[in-house]
Structures are given as structure tokens and as C-alpha cells.
Amino acid sequence: MASAAEQLAANMNIGSFARAKELHKRLLFTLMALIVYRIGTYIPIPGINSQAFLDFFGNPDQQRGILDMFNMFSGGAVERMAVFALNVMPYISASIIVQLMGAVYGPWEKLKKEGGEAGRKQLNQYTRYLTVVLAIAQSFGIAVGLQNSQGMVDQPGMFFVLTTVVTLTGGTMFLMWLGEQVTARGVGNGISLIIFAGIVAVLPGTIGRLLGLAREGQISAFALLFITVLAIAVIVFIVFMERAQRRLLIQYPKRQQGNRMVGGENSFLPLKVNTAGVIPAIFASSLLMLPTTVAAMAPSANMAPWLQWLVGQMQHGQPVFMVFYGALIIFFCFFYTSITFNPEDTAENLRKYGGFLPGIRPGKRTAEYLDYVLTRLTTIGAAYITLVCLLPEFMITRFASLGYFGGTSLLIVVSVTMDTVAQIQSHLLAHQYEGLIKKAKLRGRGALAPGRK
């Protein structure tokens, strides 16, 4: 027999969506926030020569390295050097550092585990402070790099550096605030939706360049068909893996409460194959951007030989880039999974409520078994994300004029879309539950009305 939630989900239709007024407000707020973000990606910082910067990105012989990925995440704001050029990457880098410190630094670990809601807010505040520091450092490096580049700045000097630091840092802090507002008052995760909007914004241009290459004869019809089929196959594979889970049977023994027996029910503990979601790909991309963005913008003549070699090796498709990218993805898969799911806490909660896994002792043995299952699932999930993110790298070396739009982009777009749709469905279910409760109350009042039989 279907559960109440499944019955409600089966009855969801356009009519139920039309009656969910609260959901309409949330969707409208999310849409307006993303429009504000997209407007900001077209406003250049003061004093920049926008045409020179566009020529820099339009030159196919120019080695841009990781800037292509940075430009893709920011929705083209980097190639226009807009006020949102840093995007939310400093915030993501700060989140990585705070979470790493929360795992190894005693006071922060205690704050995270025992601080409750107040502890979480305190760690969020530390993340904001660190975001400001990282944004100032990155924007200062970008300002100096722009000054050292011939023709990029109209009037170089300290005033330009100061205004660039203030503008780029302010843009990052505004996007961080905007993302938090979308999470609280809109639909979906605000930070992920900002990255999602940036990627989707460059998608039409990427498709147009691909069709242009085919029209000019630079790629064959077979290559175009292969790219299309590969993209569809990757999307289907991502959807399948993101929905895949291992369901562990949990049994609850019967117990007597008063004069009746309760319990004796079975339920399932779902463990996703990819517990970490899209976070490992975003975190790995963010860390790869952090040390090389400023270096890639500086003139090659002023670079040390080892730095020139590093920038050259951080091009897409290069072995060093792929090794670092894959290693960071695998690390963050295991690290983020260990943060979001604690086998010991789960085992203790099962023991507290009388639940147990068939054939496994409650307590320590249950925690060990959960850790064993989760480790195997995370290994599969890490291999899946690494494969999706690195598989299209060889296409980037073959079709460099397409810019950066590979497996990482598809992974983020598909995952964020699935998460957002799931939240919309949960809002619709909540609305339907409220409607059923109101109907039940009205029926109860009608039954108790005077003169009613």
C-alpha cells in the first residue's frame, strides 16, 4: 500500500501548483535574484579597458589556463572583468578551509559537534570573515596583474588598485548575501544556483561555437554527432548515479505500551552512492583556481621559469591538471561524506530508538558496518565524479575554441537542477498537507455544529 507522501506525490498536477501561492513567491524571489546576478556580470569595474580584455579572451593563441573555468563559473564575468568577476569562489574557498579546520582544530570541532544552532552560526560567521580576507587578497592580485598588463587599464595607479579591490570584494560579499537570501526565502541552495546560472548563461555561446566549427568544416559531422551523444550519455549517467542508493533494512522490535503492542515495523536507511553531491567538483575547481588565477593574468616575461611551467601545465587536458583535479575530487568526496554522515551517531540513534540492522549487533558493530558500506559507496561515487569531470578533457584539447564546458559543468547543472526540483516538490507536498489539515478541521467543525446529524 502506498504511503501518504507517495499518494500526495501521485496527485500533484498543474492545479496543485497553481494553488501553491507561497511557492510562487519563492520562485519569483529566486528568479529576481538570479536576474540581479546576471546584470552584475555585465557591469565592468572602474578604470578597466573592456575591449582589451575581450581581445585577450578572444585570442586563441593566448594561454589562459584555469581562467577559462573561472570565466565559465562566473557566467562570462571574467572576460568582461565585471564587478562579479570573483563570483562566490572566495566564499567556497573559505568554506573549505573552515570545514577542514572544523575536522582538525579542537575548539572548532567542539563548536561544530556540541554547539548546536549557535555553533553553526558562529562557524558561518568565521566563513564570512575569511571570505572577506580571501576576496581582498585575490582582488589585490588581480588589480596588480591588470596594471602590469599592457593596455588593460586606462589610468594605472594606487587609486585603480584600491577601487578594484573594493569593487571585486564588494561584489563577492553581495553575491554571498544574495545566495543566503535565496536559500532562506527562495527555492534551492542559493550559492549553487548562482554557479548554476553562470554555467547555463555560457551554454548558448558554447553550442553556437560548436555549430560554427561544424559549419566552417573545422570539425566533421561525425565529431559533432559524437559530442552530442556523449553529452546526452553523460547527463543520463549523472541522473542515474545521483538517484542511486543502497537501502539498509532496519527493524524495530515489538514493545508493549499500556494495554497494546506497538512497533514491529520495518523501515529503510537510504545511503546515496554520491553522498557528497556536487560539492567535490566545486571545491576542487575552486582550489585549482585559487593559486593560478593571479599568476595566469601576469605577463609571462615577469614570471619565474617555474611559475611559467606551472601555468602552462594547468591548461585543460594537461596531465598535471588532470592529476591534481582528480586527486582533489576524490579527497573531497571522502572528506565531505565524513562530515555529512557520521556512522557512530547514526548507530547510536538507532540503538536509542530500538532499531537494529538484521544480523548485526546494535552499537559499535552497527557503526562499523555502516562505515564499511559507506566507504564502498563513496569509492564508487568518487570514481563516478572523477570520470564525469575528466572524461571530456580530451575534447577540450581538440576543440579549444569551445572554451571550458565539460563534465564538471554538466555535473553541476544536472545536480543543482535535480536538487531544486526536489525542493519544489517538497514545497508542493507541504502545501497539500496543509490543505488536507484545513479540510479535516472544517469537517470536524461541521460535524460539531448545532443541529447537524
XYZ file of C-alpha atoms in Angstrom:
453
model
C 0.000 0.000 0.000
C 1.395 3.418 -0.925
C 2.290 5.839 1.841
C 0.543 9.154 2.323
C 3.508 11.028 0.837
C 3.509 8.787 -2.239
C -0.247 9.268 -2.694
C 0.147 13.042 -2.461
C 3.050 12.978 -4.916
C 0.941 10.970 -7.372
C -1.837 13.555 -7.146
C 0.408 16.572 -7.812
C -0.537 18.357 -11.029
C -0.711 21.804 -12.580
C -3.745 22.642 -10.446
C -1.929 21.917 -7.195
C 1.000 24.037 -8.393
C -1.344 26.909 -9.259
C -2.786 26.882 -5.723
C 0.634 26.969 -4.006
C 0.877 30.748 -3.573
C 3.815 30.554 -1.167
C 5.794 28.543 -3.723
C 5.029 31.181 -6.368
C 6.564 33.866 -4.137
C 9.666 31.764 -3.540
C 10.143 31.044 -7.233
C 9.659 34.712 -8.134
C 12.199 35.785 -5.499
C 14.719 33.229 -6.814
C 14.196 34.398 -10.401
C 14.633 38.079 -9.487
C 17.801 37.314 -7.519
C 19.318 35.467 -10.486
C 18.395 38.360 -12.798
C 20.203 40.780 -10.460
C 23.227 38.469 -10.545
C 23.240 38.334 -14.340
C 23.008 42.141 -14.592
C 26.077 42.440 -12.374
C 28.130 40.230 -14.692
C 27.843 42.942 -17.387
C 28.954 45.933 -15.271
C 32.746 46.406 -15.680
C 34.947 47.543 -12.824
C 36.052 51.215 -12.935
C 39.131 52.044 -14.988
C 39.311 48.803 -16.987
C 39.742 48.699 -20.756
C 36.934 46.274 -21.524
C 37.807 45.926 -25.211
C 41.412 44.990 -24.429
C 40.228 42.354 -22.009
C 37.771 40.938 -24.542
C 40.606 40.782 -27.091
C 42.685 38.898 -24.511
C 39.974 36.256 -24.159
C 39.232 36.222 -27.878
C 42.823 35.422 -28.837
C 43.029 31.642 -29.418
C 46.841 31.730 -29.036
C 46.666 33.268 -25.558
C 47.302 30.756 -22.754
C 44.568 31.462 -20.229
C 44.835 28.303 -18.196
C 42.362 27.965 -15.387
C 40.764 31.331 -16.268
C 38.529 29.546 -18.779
C 36.978 27.534 -15.957
C 36.767 30.630 -13.775
C 35.035 32.516 -16.593
C 32.557 29.660 -17.073
C 31.614 29.574 -13.375
C 31.125 33.352 -13.321
C 28.873 33.388 -16.389
C 31.354 35.333 -18.544
C 32.033 37.993 -15.880
C 35.809 37.375 -16.033
C 36.133 38.079 -19.760
C 34.245 41.350 -19.167
C 36.094 41.945 -15.846
C 32.754 42.776 -14.247
C 32.022 43.591 -10.616
C 31.068 39.926 -10.051
C 34.260 38.566 -11.649
C 35.319 36.800 -8.433
C 31.851 35.279 -8.168
C 31.349 33.161 -4.997
C 34.690 31.345 -5.315
C 36.276 33.115 -2.286
C 33.251 32.042 -0.232
C 33.642 28.438 -1.396
C 37.373 28.515 -0.609
C 36.584 29.918 2.838
C 34.007 27.161 3.392
C 36.630 24.542 2.518
C 39.127 25.993 4.990
C 36.559 26.299 7.801
C 35.338 22.726 7.280
C 38.901 21.403 7.213
C 39.690 23.316 10.393
C 36.475 22.003 11.934
C 37.809 18.473 11.459
C 41.333 19.037 12.861
C 41.120 22.090 15.162
C 39.749 21.110 18.585
C 37.736 24.240 19.565
C 36.056 24.448 16.151
C 35.381 20.709 16.128
C 33.706 21.034 19.524
C 31.774 24.053 18.288
C 30.516 22.072 15.303
C 29.541 18.922 17.216
C 28.274 20.351 20.509
C 27.442 23.964 19.721
C 24.120 23.233 18.074
C 22.488 26.056 16.129
C 24.593 28.708 17.894
C 27.779 26.856 16.977
C 26.723 26.566 13.363
C 26.020 30.306 13.203
C 29.419 31.043 14.734
C 31.215 28.909 12.132
C 29.200 30.620 9.387
C 30.389 33.959 10.739
C 34.008 32.753 10.608
C 33.388 31.712 6.998
C 32.163 35.212 6.140
C 35.205 36.851 7.748
C 37.548 34.526 5.878
C 35.659 35.224 2.643
C 36.455 38.928 3.032
C 40.157 38.171 3.567
C 40.385 35.848 0.552
C 38.400 38.220 -1.664
C 40.693 41.131 -0.754
C 43.801 39.030 -1.457
C 42.511 37.780 -4.813
C 41.191 41.160 -5.946
C 44.504 42.823 -4.999
C 46.402 40.254 -7.059
C 44.062 40.783 -9.997
C 44.419 44.574 -9.755
C 48.212 44.365 -9.755
C 48.140 41.854 -12.612
C 45.903 44.129 -14.667
C 48.199 47.098 -14.057
C 51.191 45.095 -15.254
C 49.394 44.074 -18.466
C 49.858 46.407 -21.400
C 46.707 48.352 -22.296
C 44.383 46.654 -19.783
C 43.997 49.716 -17.515
C 43.238 53.274 -18.631
C 44.959 55.012 -15.694
C 47.169 52.681 -13.626
C 47.984 53.658 -10.077
C 47.111 53.186 -6.437
C 43.622 54.589 -6.929
C 42.863 51.924 -9.539
C 44.138 49.180 -7.224
C 42.018 50.479 -4.342
C 38.819 50.802 -6.388
C 39.339 47.346 -7.924
C 39.810 45.713 -4.522
C 36.734 47.437 -3.104
C 34.586 46.668 -6.169
C 35.503 42.985 -6.542
C 35.360 42.296 -2.795
C 32.016 44.088 -2.535
C 30.686 42.070 -5.471
C 31.657 38.792 -3.808
C 30.109 39.787 -0.480
C 26.908 40.878 -2.224
C 26.670 37.529 -4.038
C 27.277 35.691 -0.763
C 24.429 37.657 0.857
C 22.231 37.121 -2.193
C 22.850 33.365 -2.093
C 21.923 33.214 1.583
C 18.726 35.123 0.867
C 17.788 32.712 -1.937
C 18.379 29.750 0.384
C 16.180 31.288 3.097
C 13.442 32.942 1.030
C 13.625 31.227 -2.338
C 13.911 27.692 -3.691
C 17.117 25.679 -3.729
C 20.625 26.341 -2.468
C 21.451 29.955 -3.290
C 25.214 29.562 -3.785
C 24.766 26.516 -6.027
C 22.078 28.316 -8.058
C 24.415 31.280 -8.655
C 27.074 28.933 -10.043
C 24.359 27.106 -11.997
C 23.136 30.384 -13.539
C 26.661 31.297 -14.599
C 27.207 27.954 -16.332
C 23.833 27.990 -18.089
C 24.480 31.551 -19.299
C 27.556 30.480 -21.313
C 25.882 27.328 -22.666
C 24.234 29.000 -25.727
C 27.565 30.544 -26.733
C 29.295 27.181 -26.421
C 26.671 25.494 -28.604
C 26.919 28.343 -31.117
C 30.712 27.983 -31.348
C 30.344 24.229 -31.802
C 27.859 24.686 -34.652
C 30.120 27.360 -36.142
C 33.065 24.967 -36.189
C 30.906 22.379 -37.930
C 29.679 24.941 -40.463
C 33.229 26.045 -41.256
C 34.360 22.465 -41.685
C 36.810 22.503 -38.762
C 35.020 19.511 -37.252
C 33.219 16.759 -39.119
C 29.558 15.845 -38.859
C 30.613 12.618 -37.151
C 32.540 14.567 -34.484
C 29.519 16.818 -33.907
C 27.275 13.768 -33.534
C 29.794 12.145 -31.192
C 29.927 15.231 -28.944
C 26.120 15.403 -28.816
C 25.728 11.702 -27.998
C 28.484 11.911 -25.379
C 26.821 14.895 -23.684
C 23.443 13.104 -23.579
C 25.082 9.912 -22.273
C 26.883 11.859 -19.531
C 23.618 13.548 -18.476
C 21.792 10.192 -18.301
C 24.703 8.690 -16.361
C 24.703 11.598 -13.883
C 20.936 11.306 -13.286
C 21.241 7.543 -12.736
C 24.150 7.838 -10.295
C 22.641 10.766 -8.381
C 19.454 8.767 -7.776
C 21.262 5.513 -6.958
C 21.249 4.464 -3.309
C 21.807 1.496 -1.038
C 18.805 0.841 1.208
C 19.637 -0.873 4.503
C 16.783 -2.707 6.197
C 16.056 -1.530 9.748
C 13.808 -3.491 12.091
C 12.069 -2.231 15.215
C 11.051 -4.854 17.810
C 7.567 -5.017 19.255
C 7.089 -3.484 22.684
C 4.132 -3.047 24.975
C 2.736 0.392 25.751
C -0.131 0.164 28.219
C -2.549 -2.499 27.032
C -1.378 -2.652 23.406
C 1.639 -3.773 21.447
C 3.418 -1.229 19.271
C 6.416 -1.457 16.965
C 7.443 -4.454 14.962
C 7.835 -2.282 11.881
C 10.460 -2.311 9.163
C 11.975 0.732 7.507
C 14.960 1.536 5.340
C 18.061 3.688 5.810
C 18.902 5.094 2.338
C 22.602 5.687 1.660
C 23.284 7.540 -1.577
C 26.101 6.380 -3.815
C 27.164 10.012 -4.133
C 26.576 11.357 -0.645
C 28.757 14.424 -1.240
C 26.752 15.555 -4.284
C 28.301 18.216 -6.478
C 30.426 19.701 -3.673
C 33.677 17.809 -4.517
C 33.717 19.130 -8.096
C 33.059 22.720 -6.960
C 35.605 22.551 -4.143
C 38.289 21.014 -6.386
C 37.681 23.639 -9.085
C 37.830 26.411 -6.509
C 41.164 25.259 -5.088
C 42.649 24.910 -8.564
C 41.590 28.473 -9.358
C 42.950 29.994 -6.161
C 46.741 29.807 -6.736
C 46.831 30.157 -10.521
C 44.306 32.876 -11.335
C 46.572 35.800 -10.496
C 49.657 34.085 -11.939
C 47.892 33.448 -15.243
C 46.970 37.135 -15.577
C 50.521 38.422 -15.097
C 52.757 38.976 -18.144
C 54.811 35.900 -18.983
C 58.005 37.970 -19.186
C 57.769 38.845 -15.474
C 57.200 35.253 -14.339
C 59.792 32.962 -12.850
C 60.544 29.904 -15.036
C 58.894 27.502 -12.601
C 55.779 29.675 -12.482
C 55.587 29.763 -16.265
C 55.831 25.969 -16.289
C 53.065 25.696 -13.659
C 50.706 27.989 -15.592
C 51.389 26.030 -18.766
C 50.705 22.709 -17.059
C 47.395 23.965 -15.654
C 45.849 24.069 -19.124
C 42.861 21.784 -19.655
C 43.849 18.335 -20.804
C 47.399 18.589 -19.434
C 48.491 15.620 -17.265
C 49.359 17.765 -14.224
C 45.965 19.479 -14.299
C 44.093 16.191 -14.610
C 46.089 14.517 -11.806
C 45.528 17.404 -9.379
C 41.872 17.748 -10.342
C 41.141 14.035 -9.948
C 43.028 13.793 -6.650
C 41.166 16.790 -5.177
C 37.800 15.389 -6.279
C 38.498 12.025 -4.622
C 39.736 13.712 -1.438
C 36.686 15.950 -1.116
C 34.314 13.054 -1.829
C 35.577 11.195 1.238
C 36.078 14.330 3.329
C 32.635 15.816 2.739
C 30.931 12.441 3.200
C 32.646 12.056 6.578
C 31.269 15.471 7.576
C 27.684 14.940 6.436
C 27.235 11.342 7.656
C 28.586 10.052 10.973
C 28.166 6.246 11.322
C 28.635 6.366 15.114
C 25.900 8.966 15.614
C 23.557 7.056 13.285
C 24.205 3.783 15.119
C 23.602 5.459 18.468
C 20.315 6.957 17.273
C 19.163 3.547 16.017
C 20.035 1.952 19.355
C 18.268 4.719 21.269
C 15.000 4.159 19.369
C 15.256 0.373 19.414
C 16.126 -0.079 15.737
C 18.724 -2.563 14.510
C 20.144 -3.998 11.303
C 19.258 -7.710 10.929
C 22.179 -9.914 11.939
C 24.292 -7.042 13.334
C 24.653 -6.094 16.979
C 23.498 -2.580 17.912
C 26.117 -0.022 18.857
C 29.747 -0.374 17.797
C 29.214 -3.265 15.361
C 26.441 -1.330 13.621
C 28.685 1.741 13.319
C 31.468 -0.404 11.839
C 29.090 -1.956 9.321
C 27.690 1.458 8.313
C 31.222 2.783 7.886
C 32.129 -0.263 5.762
C 29.099 0.178 3.477
C 29.566 3.945 3.245
C 33.253 3.589 2.345
C 32.430 1.254 -0.548
C 29.646 3.549 -1.760
C 31.898 6.612 -1.518
C 34.585 4.826 -3.513
C 32.073 4.216 -6.294
C 30.781 7.801 -6.028
C 34.303 9.272 -6.143
C 35.149 7.186 -9.213
C 31.921 8.322 -10.882
C 32.507 12.049 -10.259
C 36.163 11.798 -11.318
C 35.188 10.005 -14.529
C 32.479 12.541 -15.381
C 34.748 15.520 -14.716
C 37.839 14.201 -16.530
C 36.253 12.339 -19.443
C 35.623 15.445 -21.607
C 39.140 16.855 -21.025
C 40.485 15.337 -24.244
C 37.706 17.148 -26.160
C 38.902 20.489 -24.789
C 42.372 19.924 -26.220
C 40.837 19.003 -29.586
C 38.234 21.799 -29.683
C 39.941 24.544 -27.645
C 37.814 27.299 -29.194
C 34.747 25.907 -27.439
C 36.005 27.239 -24.125
C 35.539 25.245 -20.952
C 32.274 23.368 -20.832
C 32.837 19.760 -19.876
C 31.784 17.117 -17.414
C 32.134 19.424 -14.397
C 29.652 21.847 -15.925
C 27.157 19.102 -16.758
C 27.539 17.590 -13.286
C 26.781 20.911 -11.598
C 23.882 21.776 -13.902
C 22.177 18.369 -13.620
C 22.746 18.004 -9.866
C 21.539 21.504 -8.997
C 18.501 21.044 -11.264
C 17.587 17.778 -9.541
C 18.019 19.296 -6.073
C 15.922 22.345 -6.977
C 13.134 20.210 -8.470
C 13.157 18.059 -5.330
C 12.733 21.182 -3.177
C 9.867 22.390 -5.358
C 8.178 19.007 -4.923
C 8.689 19.164 -1.158
C 7.039 22.611 -1.070
C 4.103 21.230 -3.078
C 3.784 18.274 -0.700
C 3.836 20.615 2.296
C 1.143 22.746 0.670
C -1.028 19.681 0.046
C -0.565 18.501 3.630
C -1.699 21.914 4.875
C -4.731 21.719 2.598
C -5.684 18.288 3.965
C -5.319 19.516 7.548
C -7.565 22.525 6.858
C -10.197 20.295 5.254
C -10.102 17.929 8.226
C -10.591 20.841 10.634
C -13.520 22.186 8.623
C -15.167 18.761 8.582
C -14.692 18.470 12.319
C -16.317 21.833 12.924
C -19.204 20.887 10.608
C -19.789 17.653 12.494
C -19.925 19.529 15.822
C -22.256 22.279 14.521
C -25.654 22.559 16.338
C -28.486 20.723 14.650
C -26.157 18.690 12.414
C -26.604 14.946 12.483
